[in-house]
mmCIF file of C-alpha atoms in Angstrom:
data_model
loop_
_atom_site.group_PDB
_atom_site.id
_atom_site.type_symbol
_atom_site.label_atom_id
_atom_site.label_comp_id
_atom_site.label_asym_id
_atom_site.label_seq_id
_atom_site.Cartn_x
_atom_site.Cartn_y
_atom_site.Cartn_z
ATOM 1 C CA MET A 1 -28.336 10.737 -0.344
ATOM 2 C CA PRO A 2 -25.458 11.733 -2.648
ATOM 3 C CA LYS A 3 -23.480 8.818 -4.064
ATOM 4 C CA LEU A 4 -19.893 8.200 -2.956
ATOM 5 C CA THR A 5 -17.774 8.656 -6.075
ATOM 6 C CA ASN A 6 -14.257 7.466 -5.274
ATOM 7 C CA LEU A 7 -11.728 6.534 -2.632
ATOM 8 C CA TYR A 8 -9.919 9.749 -1.628
ATOM 9 C CA HIS A 9 -7.175 8.406 0.613
ATOM 10 C CA LEU A 10 -6.119 5.415 2.620
ATOM 11 C CA ALA A 11 -4.308 6.209 5.882
ATOM 12 C CA LEU A 12 -1.960 3.578 7.287
ATOM 13 C CA ALA A 13 -0.405 3.707 10.756
ATOM 14 C CA VAL A 14 3.314 2.955 10.446
ATOM 15 C CA THR A 15 6.081 2.778 13.019
ATOM 16 C CA ASP A 16 8.503 5.028 11.117
ATOM 17 C CA VAL A 17 7.499 7.247 8.170
ATOM 18 C CA ASP A 18 11.151 7.792 7.276
ATOM 19 C CA ARG A 19 11.538 4.041 6.725
ATOM 20 C CA SER A 20 8.158 3.528 5.023
ATOM 21 C CA VAL A 21 8.156 6.441 2.558
ATOM 22 C CA PRO A 22 11.118 5.151 0.497
ATOM 23 C CA PHE A 23 9.441 1.722 0.210
ATOM 24 C CA TYR A 24 6.181 3.192 -1.101
ATOM 25 C CA GLU A 25 8.061 5.538 -3.449
ATOM 26 C CA ARG A 26 10.392 2.883 -4.905
ATOM 27 C CA VAL A 27 8.202 -0.182 -4.927
ATOM 28 C CA LEU A 28 4.752 1.311 -5.617
ATOM 29 C CA GLU A 29 6.004 4.383 -7.534
ATOM 30 C CA LEU A 30 4.024 6.764 -5.339
ATOM 31 C CA THR A 31 5.218 10.363 -5.045
ATOM 32 C CA GLU A 32 5.370 12.319 -1.808
ATOM 33 C CA THR A 33 3.136 15.390 -2.110
ATOM 34 C CA THR A 34 2.816 16.638 1.467
ATOM 35 C CA ARG A 35 4.586 16.088 4.783
ATOM 36 C CA ARG A 36 3.112 17.325 8.056
ATOM 37 C CA GLU A 37 4.427 17.128 11.583
ATOM 38 C CA ASP A 38 2.272 18.340 14.467
ATOM 39 C CA PRO A 39 4.497 19.528 17.333
ATOM 40 C CA GLU A 40 1.585 19.412 19.805
ATOM 41 C CA THR A 41 0.567 15.796 19.171
ATOM 42 C CA GLY A 42 3.809 14.407 17.740
ATOM 43 C CA ILE A 43 1.894 12.890 14.825
ATOM 44 C CA ARG A 44 3.777 12.763 11.526
ATOM 45 C CA LYS A 45 1.919 12.318 8.214
ATOM 46 C CA VAL A 46 3.187 11.860 4.689
ATOM 47 C CA TYR A 47 0.806 11.974 1.710
ATOM 48 C CA LEU A 48 1.808 9.896 -1.326
ATOM 49 C CA ARG A 49 0.053 9.848 -4.676
ATOM 50 C CA ALA A 50 0.298 7.726 -7.794
ATOM 51 C CA PRO A 51 0.937 9.882 -10.872
ATOM 52 C CA GLY A 52 -2.328 10.590 -12.663
ATOM 53 C CA GLU A 53 -4.471 8.974 -9.967
ATOM 54 C CA ASP A 54 -7.055 10.614 -7.732
ATOM 55 C CA PHE A 55 -6.275 8.858 -4.456
ATOM 56 C CA TYR A 56 -3.589 9.146 -1.825
ATOM 57 C CA VAL A 57 -1.873 6.734 0.514
ATOM 58 C CA VAL A 58 -1.218 8.548 3.790
ATOM 59 C CA LEU A 59 1.431 7.156 6.118
ATOM 60 C CA VAL A 60 0.796 8.177 9.734
ATOM 61 C CA GLN A 61 3.324 7.824 12.533
ATOM 62 C CA HIS A 62 1.925 8.237 16.030
ATOM 63 C CA PRO A 63 4.282 9.111 18.885
ATOM 64 C CA ALA A 64 5.454 6.295 21.137
ATOM 65 C CA THR A 65 4.158 3.598 18.823
ATOM 66 C CA GLU A 66 3.942 0.471 20.940
ATOM 67 C CA ARG A 67 2.290 -2.237 18.957
ATOM 68 C CA GLY A 68 3.143 -5.631 17.690
ATOM 69 C CA SER A 69 3.466 -6.684 14.093
ATOM 70 C CA PHE A 70 0.606 -6.147 11.699
ATOM 71 C CA ASP A 71 -1.966 -8.921 11.911
ATOM 72 C CA GLY A 72 -4.821 -8.988 9.389
ATOM 73 C CA ARG A 73 -6.803 -11.236 11.748
ATOM 74 C CA ARG A 74 -7.313 -8.396 14.224
ATOM 75 C CA THR A 75 -10.286 -6.099 13.868
ATOM 76 C CA GLY A 76 -9.400 -3.289 11.479
ATOM 77 C CA LEU A 77 -7.417 -3.431 8.266
ATOM 78 C CA ASP A 78 -6.977 -6.856 6.686
ATOM 79 C CA HIS A 79 -5.019 -5.908 3.545
ATOM 80 C CA ILE A 80 -4.841 -3.423 0.674
ATOM 81 C CA ALA A 81 -5.362 -4.543 -2.921
ATOM 82 C CA PHE A 82 -4.377 -2.629 -6.049
ATOM 83 C CA LYS A 83 -5.432 -3.626 -9.579
ATOM 84 C CA VAL A 84 -3.507 -3.680 -12.842
ATOM 85 C CA ASP A 85 -4.913 -3.869 -16.369
ATOM 86 C CA SER A 86 -3.607 -7.277 -17.407
ATOM 87 C CA TYR A 87 -2.036 -10.522 -16.310
ATOM 88 C CA ALA A 88 1.125 -9.470 -18.183
ATOM 89 C CA ALA A 89 1.254 -6.326 -16.016
ATOM 90 C CA LEU A 90 0.858 -8.505 -12.926
ATOM 91 C CA LYS A 91 3.855 -10.581 -14.020
ATOM 92 C CA GLU A 92 5.805 -7.316 -14.445
ATOM 93 C CA TRP A 93 4.945 -6.532 -10.809
ATOM 94 C CA GLU A 94 6.468 -9.845 -9.781
ATOM 95 C CA GLN A 95 9.701 -8.814 -11.502
ATOM 96 C CA ARG A 96 9.580 -5.359 -9.901
ATOM 97 C CA LEU A 97 9.213 -6.880 -6.432
ATOM 98 C CA ALA A 98 12.091 -9.266 -7.129
ATOM 99 C CA ASP A 99 14.228 -6.354 -8.383
ATOM 100 C CA TYR A 100 13.679 -4.554 -5.059
ATOM 101 C CA SER A 101 14.247 -7.746 -3.024
ATOM 102 C CA VAL A 102 10.694 -7.685 -1.694
ATOM 103 C CA THR A 103 9.472 -11.100 -0.560
ATOM 104 C CA TYR A 104 6.236 -11.979 -2.382
ATOM 105 C CA THR A 105 3.919 -14.823 -3.281
ATOM 106 C CA PRO A 106 3.945 -15.327 -7.068
ATOM 107 C CA ALA A 107 0.783 -14.740 -9.088
ATOM 108 C CA THR A 108 -1.808 -17.312 -8.180
ATOM 109 C CA ALA A 109 -5.453 -17.756 -9.046
ATOM 110 C CA SER A 110 -7.619 -16.096 -6.422
ATOM 111 C CA ARG A 111 -9.564 -18.366 -4.098
ATOM 112 C CA SER A 112 -12.151 -15.657 -3.452
ATOM 113 C CA VAL A 113 -12.586 -13.934 -6.844
ATOM 114 C CA PRO A 114 -13.060 -16.350 -9.763
ATOM 115 C CA GLY A 115 -11.155 -15.305 -12.877
ATOM 116 C CA ALA A 116 -8.607 -13.170 -11.011
ATOM 117 C CA SER A 117 -4.978 -13.630 -10.047
ATOM 118 C CA VAL A 118 -3.071 -11.999 -7.180
ATOM 119 C CA VAL A 119 0.496 -11.283 -6.045
ATOM 120 C CA VAL A 120 0.887 -10.788 -2.280
ATOM 121 C CA PHE A 121 3.662 -8.949 -0.391
ATOM 122 C CA SER A 122 4.105 -6.761 2.701
ATOM 123 C CA ASP A 123 5.381 -3.272 3.506
ATOM 124 C CA PRO A 124 8.122 -2.631 6.112
ATOM 125 C CA ASP A 125 5.545 -2.806 8.937
ATOM 126 C CA GLY A 126 4.123 -6.095 7.685
ATOM 127 C CA ILE A 127 0.936 -4.546 6.236
ATOM 128 C CA GLN A 128 -0.250 -6.956 3.559
ATOM 129 C CA LEU A 129 -0.375 -5.471 0.068
ATOM 130 C CA GLU A 130 -1.727 -7.155 -3.044
ATOM 131 C CA VAL A 131 -1.707 -6.540 -6.788
ATOM 132 C CA TRP A 132 -4.595 -8.082 -8.732
ATOM 133 C CA SER A 133 -5.449 -8.703 -12.375
ATOM 134 C CA ASP A 134 -7.903 -10.682 -14.403
ATOM 135 C CA LEU A 135 -6.588 -14.059 -15.548
ATOM 136 C CA PRO A 136 -5.612 -14.239 -19.224
ATOM 137 C CA ALA A 137 -8.457 -15.356 -21.476
#
């Protein structure tokens, strides 16, 4: 069996791509590469990519979205975690989130991964996002 080599994309169902895209562009510095709207199904998709990276975040808006707030305790997606190279970079992320008035939990030692620290915040639909780093030596 051939080995899986990388994550290609992560597709997130959102209530409004026009509201979510600016958040992902400003806060996560992703760049919109493709936008598709299917007139038959009413599904709207926007592909976003981090410069120099090989994966995409795809925001998908289904027609007549009727769902409650995101809840990581339901079966399905719990959260999305990104990694940075250093604890100093993680602290820079805290400042970035503050600059964009994004509510976040400051860097704290992980309870599940010894030697790591995490900053937690949410996107406009309440999807939990995290930025991780190793703790300073």
